[in-house]
Structure formats: C-alpha cells, structure tokens
Amino acid sequence: MMQDDDNSSARPFAVGLLIGALLGAGVALLFAPQSGSDTRRLIKRRARRLANGAKDKYEDVKDRIRDARRKAEEAFSD
C-alpha cells in the first residue's frame, strides 16, 4: 500500500529549482553584455568572496566543536 504524501515531491522540486537557478545564473554571466575580462574579474571576485565566507564558516564550526569538546572533557573529569 503506497501512502500519498504531499511533501514527498517538495524536496526534489526545490532541489531542481535551486539547480536550475544556479545554472541560469551561470549562463547569464557567460552571456552578459560585458567584456570577457570584466566577466572573469567578476567571477574571480565572487569566487573569492564565496571562499572567504566558507573559510569563516569552517573556522566558526571548528571553534564550536573545540568548545563543545572542552566542555565535555570538563564534565567527564568532574
């Protein structure tokens, strides 16, 4: 017996929509009415911002894990 669930198709649709939006943005950048050097500069700048943001998030998560580990060690030592 199959159960009809309204949320069963929501996630694949959202993922497909997100992938389509990203691909559309990429194509729009490639066909934008600006010079190739300007487009490459823009892509490089955005990639650098994305990398810096990812590095910041990584450092934040690493700090949180370190704090949680320290608290757990303190709790076990008591």
The first five atom37 places (N, CA, C, CB, O) and aatype in JSON, in Angstrom:
{
  "aatype": [12, 12, 5, 3, 3, 3, 2, 15, 15, 0, 1, 14, 13, 0, 19, 7, 10, 10, 9, 7, 0, 10, 10, 7, 0, 7, 19, 0, 10, 10, 13, 0, 14, 5, 15, 7, 15, 3, 16, 1, 1, 10, 9, 11, 1, 1, 0, 1, 1, 10, 0, 2, 7, 0, 11, 3, 11, 18, 6, 3, 19, 11, 3, 1, 9, 1, 3, 0, 1, 1, 11, 0, 6, 6, 0, 13, 15, 3],
  "atom_mask": [
    [1, 1, 1, 1, 1],
    [1, 1, 1, 1, 1],
    [1, 1, 1, 1, 1],
    [1, 1, 1, 1, 1],
    [1, 1, 1, 1, 1],
    [1, 1, 1, 1, 1],
    [1, 1, 1, 1, 1],
    [1, 1, 1, 1, 1],
    [1, 1, 1, 1, 1],
    [1, 1, 1, 1, 1],
    [1, 1, 1, 1, 1],
    [1, 1, 1, 1, 1],
    [1, 1, 1, 1, 1],
    [1, 1, 1, 1, 1],
    [1, 1, 1, 1, 1],
    [1, 1, 1, 0, 1],
    [1, 1, 1, 1, 1],
    [1, 1, 1, 1, 1],
    [1, 1, 1, 1, 1],
    [1, 1, 1, 0, 1],
    [1, 1, 1, 1, 1],
    [1, 1, 1, 1, 1],
    [1, 1, 1, 1, 1],
    [1, 1, 1, 0, 1],
    [1, 1, 1, 1, 1],
    [1, 1, 1, 0, 1],
    [1, 1, 1, 1, 1],
    [1, 1, 1, 1, 1],
    [1, 1, 1, 1, 1],
    [1, 1, 1, 1, 1],
    [1, 1, 1, 1, 1],
    [1, 1, 1, 1, 1],
    [1, 1, 1, 1, 1],
    [1, 1, 1, 1, 1],
    [1, 1, 1, 1, 1],
    [1, 1, 1, 0, 1],
    [1, 1, 1, 1, 1],
    [1, 1, 1, 1, 1],
    [1, 1, 1, 1, 1],
    [1, 1, 1, 1, 1],
    [1, 1, 1, 1, 1],
    [1, 1, 1, 1, 1],
    [1, 1, 1, 1, 1],
    [1, 1, 1, 1, 1],
    [1, 1, 1, 1, 1],
    [1, 1, 1, 1, 1],
    [1, 1, 1, 1, 1],
    [1, 1, 1, 1, 1],
    [1, 1, 1, 1, 1],
    [1, 1, 1, 1, 1],
    [1, 1, 1, 1, 1],
    [1, 1, 1, 1, 1],
    [1, 1, 1, 0, 1],
    [1, 1, 1, 1, 1],
    [1, 1, 1, 1, 1],
    [1, 1, 1, 1, 1],
    [1, 1, 1, 1, 1],
    [1, 1, 1, 1, 1],
    [1, 1, 1, 1, 1],
    [1, 1, 1, 1, 1],
    [1, 1, 1, 1, 1],
    [1, 1, 1, 1, 1],
    [1, 1, 1, 1, 1],
    [1, 1, 1, 1, 1],
    [1, 1, 1, 1, 1],
    [1, 1, 1, 1, 1],
    [1, 1, 1, 1, 1],
    [1, 1, 1, 1, 1],
    [1, 1, 1, 1, 1],
    [1, 1, 1, 1, 1],
    [1, 1, 1, 1, 1],
    [1, 1, 1, 1, 1],
    [1, 1, 1, 1, 1],
    [1, 1, 1, 1, 1],
    [1, 1, 1, 1, 1],
    [1, 1, 1, 1, 1],
    [1, 1, 1, 1, 1],
    [1, 1, 1, 1, 1]
  ],
  "atom_positions": [
    [[0.84, -1.17, 0.0], [0.0, 0.0, 0.0], [0.89, 1.24, 0.0], [-0.96, -0.01, 1.21], [1.73, 1.4, 0.88]],
    [[0.7, 2.11, -0.99], [1.51, 3.32, -1.08], [0.79, 4.45, -0.37], [1.81, 3.69, -2.55], [-0.43, 4.6, -0.48]],
    [[1.55, 5.21, 0.33], [0.99, 6.34, 1.06], [1.25, 7.6, 0.24], [1.6, 6.46, 2.49], [2.38, 7.85, -0.16]],
    [[0.21, 8.38, 0.0], [0.34, 9.6, -0.78], [0.68, 10.74, 0.18], [-0.96, 9.92, -1.58], [-0.14, 11.13, 1.0]],
    [[1.89, 11.25, 0.07], [2.35, 12.29, 0.98], [2.6, 13.57, 0.19], [3.64, 11.85, 1.74], [3.29, 13.53, -0.83]],
    [[2.06, 14.69, 0.64], [2.22, 15.95, -0.07], [3.66, 16.42, -0.09], [1.35, 17.02, 0.56], [4.07, 17.09, -1.04]],
    [[4.45, 16.1, 0.91], [5.84, 16.56, 1.0], [6.8, 15.67, 0.23], [6.26, 16.63, 2.44], [7.99, 16.01, 0.13]],
    [[6.33, 14.55, -0.3], [7.24, 13.6, -0.96], [7.86, 14.18, -2.22], [6.5, 12.33, -1.31], [8.98, 13.8, -2.57]],
    [[7.19, 15.09, -2.89], [7.76, 15.67, -4.11], [8.26, 17.09, -3.9], [6.74, 15.67, -5.22], [8.8, 17.68, -4.83]],
    [[8.11, 17.64, -2.72], [8.53, 19.01, -2.47], [10.05, 19.14, -2.47], [7.97, 19.49, -1.14], [10.58, 20.1, -3.05]],
    [[10.75, 18.22, -1.85], [12.21, 18.32, -1.77], [12.87, 18.19, -3.15], [12.77, 17.24, -0.83], [13.7, 19.03, -3.49]],
    [[12.53, 17.16, -3.97], [13.15, 17.09, -5.29], [12.83, 18.32, -6.15], [12.69, 15.83, -6.02], [13.67, 18.78, -6.93]],
    [[11.63, 18.85, -6.01], [11.27, 20.05, -6.77], [12.13, 21.22, -6.34], [9.78, 20.39, -6.57], [12.63, 21.96, -7.19]],
    [[12.32, 21.4, -5.03], [13.12, 22.52, -4.52], [14.57, 22.38, -4.96], [13.03, 22.59, -2.98], [15.21, 23.37, -5.33]],
    [[15.1, 21.16, -4.92], [16.48, 20.94, -5.36], [16.61, 21.24, -6.85], [16.93, 19.48, -5.05], [17.56, 21.88, -7.28]],
    [[15.65, 20.78, -7.63], [15.68, 21.05, -9.07], [15.57, 22.53, -9.36], [0.0, 0.0, 0.0], [16.23, 23.05, -10.26]],
    [[14.73, 23.22, -8.61], [14.57, 24.65, -8.78], [15.88, 25.38, -8.45], [13.43, 25.18, -7.91], [16.28, 26.29, -9.18]],
    [[16.54, 24.98, -7.38], [17.8, 25.59, -6.98], [18.88, 25.34, -8.03], [18.26, 25.06, -5.62], [19.61, 26.26, -8.39]],
    [[18.99, 24.12, -8.52], [19.98, 23.79, -9.54], [19.7, 24.58, -10.81], [19.99, 22.27, -9.84], [20.63, 25.11, -11.44]],
    [[18.45, 24.68, -11.19], [18.09, 25.45, -12.38], [18.43, 26.92, -12.24], [0.0, 0.0, 0.0], [18.89, 27.55, -13.18]],
    [[18.19, 27.46, -11.04], [18.51, 28.87, -10.81], [20.01, 29.11, -10.89], [17.98, 29.32, -9.45], [20.46, 30.1, -11.46]],
    [[20.79, 28.2, -10.31], [22.25, 28.34, -10.35], [22.78, 28.23, -11.78], [22.92, 27.28, -9.47], [23.64, 29.01, -12.19]],
    [[22.26, 27.27, -12.53], [22.67, 27.13, -13.93], [22.27, 28.35, -14.74], [22.06, 25.86, -14.54], [23.04, 28.82, -15.57]],
    [[21.08, 28.85, -14.5], [20.63, 30.05, -15.2], [21.51, 31.25, -14.89], [0.0, 0.0, 0.0], [21.82, 32.04, -15.78]],
    [[21.9, 31.39, -13.63], [22.79, 32.5, -13.26], [24.14, 32.35, -13.93], [22.96, 32.56, -11.74], [24.72, 33.34, -14.38]],
    [[24.64, 31.12, -14.0], [25.92, 30.89, -14.67], [25.86, 31.21, -16.15], [0.0, 0.0, 0.0], [26.77, 31.85, -16.69]],
    [[24.81, 30.8, -16.81], [24.65, 31.09, -18.24], [24.5, 32.6, -18.45], [23.42, 30.34, -18.81], [25.05, 33.15, -19.39]],
    [[23.75, 33.25, -17.56], [23.57, 34.7, -17.67], [24.92, 35.42, -17.54], [22.59, 35.21, -16.6], [25.17, 36.39, -18.25]],
    [[25.77, 34.94, -16.65], [27.1, 35.55, -16.52], [27.92, 35.35, -17.79], [27.84, 34.95, -15.32], [28.61, 36.27, -18.24]],
    [[27.83, 34.16, -18.35], [28.62, 33.88, -19.55], [28.17, 34.69, -20.76], [28.55, 32.4, -19.88], [28.98, 35.05, -21.61]],
    [[26.88, 34.97, -20.84], [26.36, 35.7, -21.99], [26.04, 37.16, -21.67], [25.12, 35.01, -22.51], [25.33, 37.81, -22.44]],
    [[26.55, 37.66, -20.57], [26.3, 39.04, -20.18], [26.96, 40.0, -21.18], [26.84, 39.31, -18.74], [28.02, 39.69, -21.73]],
    [[26.35, 41.13, -21.41], [26.89, 42.08, -22.39], [28.06, 42.9, -21.79], [25.78, 43.03, -22.88], [27.97, 44.12, -21.66]],
    [[29.11, 42.21, -21.44], [30.32, 42.89, -20.96], [31.51, 42.13, -21.5], [30.35, 42.96, -19.39], [31.38, 41.01, -22.02]],
    [[32.65, 42.72, -21.39], [33.83, 42.09, -21.96], [34.21, 40.83, -21.18], [35.0, 43.07, -21.98], [33.82, 40.67, -20.03]],
    [[34.96, 39.96, -21.83], [35.39, 38.72, -21.19], [36.24, 38.99, -19.97], [0.0, 0.0, 0.0], [36.11, 38.29, -18.96]],
    [[37.12, 39.99, -20.05], [37.99, 40.28, -18.89], [37.17, 40.79, -17.71], [39.06, 41.31, -19.27], [37.47, 40.47, -16.56]],
    [[36.13, 41.59, -17.99], [35.26, 42.06, -16.9], [34.51, 40.89, -16.27], [34.26, 43.11, -17.42], [34.37, 40.82, -15.05]],
    [[34.02, 39.99, -17.11], [33.29, 38.82, -16.61], [34.2, 37.93, -15.78], [32.68, 38.02, -17.77], [33.8, 37.46, -14.71]],
    [[35.42, 37.69, -16.25], [36.37, 36.88, -15.48], [36.71, 37.54, -14.15], [37.65, 36.64, -16.29], [36.8, 36.86, -13.13]],
    [[36.89, 38.84, -14.16], [37.17, 39.58, -12.93], [36.0, 39.45, -11.94], [37.45, 41.07, -13.25], [36.2, 39.26, -10.74]],
    [[34.78, 39.56, -12.47], [33.59, 39.44, -11.63], [33.49, 38.03, -11.05], [32.33, 39.77, -12.44], [33.2, 37.88, -9.86]],
    [[33.73, 37.01, -11.87], [33.67, 35.62, -11.38], [34.74, 35.39, -10.33], [33.83, 34.63, -12.56], [34.49, 34.74, -9.32]],
    [[35.95, 35.92, -10.58], [37.04, 35.75, -9.62], [36.71, 36.42, -8.28], [38.36, 36.33, -10.19], [36.96, 35.85, -7.22]],
    [[36.15, 37.62, -8.34], [35.79, 38.35, -7.12], [34.71, 37.59, -6.34], [35.29, 39.77, -7.47], [34.8, 37.45, -5.12]],
    [[33.71, 37.11, -7.05], [32.63, 36.37, -6.36], [33.13, 35.05, -5.8], [31.47, 36.12, -7.32], [32.72, 34.64, -4.71]],
    [[34.01, 34.38, -6.53], [34.58, 33.12, -6.03], [35.42, 33.38, -4.78], [35.43, 32.44, -7.12], [35.39, 32.59, -3.84]],
    [[36.17, 34.47, -4.77], [36.98, 34.82, -3.6], [36.08, 35.1, -2.39], [37.86, 36.05, -3.9], [36.38, 34.66, -1.28]],
    [[34.99, 35.84, -2.62], [34.05, 36.11, -1.52], [33.43, 34.82, -0.99], [32.94, 37.07, -1.99], [33.29, 34.64, 0.22]],
    [[33.06, 33.94, -1.91], [32.48, 32.66, -1.52], [33.48, 31.83, -0.72], [32.01, 31.89, -2.75], [33.12, 31.22, 0.29]],
    [[34.73, 31.8, -1.17], [35.77, 31.05, -0.47], [36.02, 31.64, 0.92], [37.08, 31.05, -1.29], [36.17, 30.9, 1.89]],
    [[36.07, 32.96, 1.01], [36.27, 33.59, 2.32], [35.11, 33.31, 3.26], [36.46, 35.1, 2.16], [35.31, 33.07, 4.45]],
    [[33.9, 33.35, 2.73], [32.73, 33.02, 3.54], [32.76, 31.59, 4.02], [0.0, 0.0, 0.0], [32.44, 31.3, 5.17]],
    [[33.16, 30.68, 3.14], [33.26, 29.27, 3.52], [34.34, 29.08, 4.57], [33.56, 28.39, 2.28], [34.16, 28.3, 5.51]],
    [[35.46, 29.78, 4.42], [36.54, 29.68, 5.41], [36.07, 30.19, 6.78], [37.78, 30.47, 4.93], [36.38, 29.6, 7.81]],
    [[35.32, 31.3, 6.77], [34.8, 31.84, 8.03], [33.84, 30.86, 8.7], [34.08, 33.17, 7.78], [33.9, 30.64, 9.91]],
    [[32.96, 30.26, 7.9], [32.02, 29.26, 8.45], [32.78, 28.07, 9.01], [31.02, 28.79, 7.36], [32.45, 27.57, 10.08]],
    [[33.81, 27.61, 8.28], [34.61, 26.48, 8.74], [35.28, 26.79, 10.08], [35.68, 26.11, 7.69], [35.25, 25.97, 10.99]],
    [[35.86, 27.97, 10.19], [36.51, 28.36, 11.43], [35.5, 28.45, 12.58], [37.23, 29.71, 11.26], [35.81, 28.07, 13.71]],
    [[34.3, 28.95, 12.28], [33.26, 29.05, 13.3], [32.85, 27.67, 13.8], [32.04, 29.79, 12.75], [32.73, 27.44, 15.0]],
    [[32.64, 26.74, 12.87], [32.26, 25.38, 13.24], [33.39, 24.71, 14.02], [31.92, 24.55, 11.97], [33.14, 24.02, 15.01]],
    [[34.62, 24.92, 13.59], [35.77, 24.35, 14.27], [35.86, 24.87, 15.72], [37.07, 24.68, 13.5], [36.14, 24.1, 16.64]],
    [[35.62, 26.16, 15.91], [35.64, 26.74, 17.25], [34.51, 26.17, 18.12], [35.51, 28.27, 17.18], [34.71, 25.88, 19.3]],
    [[33.34, 26.01, 17.52], [32.22, 25.44, 18.28], [32.5, 24.01, 18.71], [30.93, 25.49, 17.45], [32.19, 23.61, 19.83]],
    [[33.1, 23.24, 17.81], [33.44, 21.84, 18.14], [34.49, 21.81, 19.23], [33.94, 21.09, 16.88], [34.4, 21.0, 20.15]],
    [[35.48, 22.69, 19.14], [36.53, 22.75, 20.15], [35.93, 23.1, 21.52], [37.62, 23.8, 19.74], [36.3, 22.51, 22.54]],
    [[35.0, 24.08, 21.53], [34.35, 24.46, 22.79], [33.52, 23.32, 23.36], [33.47, 25.7, 22.58], [33.55, 23.06, 24.56]],
    [[32.78, 22.64, 22.5], [31.95, 21.52, 22.95], [32.82, 20.4, 23.5], [31.06, 21.0, 21.8], [32.48, 19.77, 24.51]],
    [[33.93, 20.15, 22.84], [34.85, 19.1, 23.31], [35.42, 19.47, 24.67], [35.99, 18.87, 22.3], [35.5, 18.63, 25.57]],
    [[35.82, 20.72, 24.81], [36.36, 21.18, 26.09], [35.33, 21.04, 27.21], [36.84, 22.65, 25.99], [35.65, 20.58, 28.31]],
    [[34.1, 21.44, 26.93], [33.03, 21.33, 27.93], [32.76, 19.87, 28.28], [31.74, 21.99, 27.42], [32.54, 19.54, 29.45]],
    [[32.79, 19.0, 27.27], [32.55, 17.57, 27.52], [33.67, 16.99, 28.36], [32.42, 16.8, 26.19], [33.42, 16.2, 29.27]],
    [[34.91, 17.38, 28.08], [36.05, 16.89, 28.87], [35.95, 17.37, 30.31], [37.38, 17.36, 28.25], [36.25, 16.62, 31.24]],
    [[35.53, 18.62, 30.5], [35.36, 19.15, 31.85], [34.25, 18.4, 32.6], [35.03, 20.66, 31.8], [34.37, 18.11, 33.79]],
    [[33.17, 18.1, 31.88], [32.04, 17.42, 32.5], [32.44, 15.99, 32.91], [30.83, 17.39, 31.54], [32.05, 15.51, 33.97]],
    [[33.21, 15.32, 32.06], [33.64, 13.95, 32.38], [34.7, 13.92, 33.47], [34.16, 13.27, 31.13], [34.78, 12.94, 34.21]],
    [[35.5, 14.96, 33.57], [36.54, 14.97, 34.59], [35.99, 15.24, 35.98], [37.59, 15.99, 34.25], [36.63, 14.9, 36.98]],
    [[34.81, 15.85, 36.06], [34.19, 16.15, 37.37], [33.56, 14.95, 37.95], [33.17, 17.23, 37.26], [33.0, 15.02, 39.05]]
  ]
}
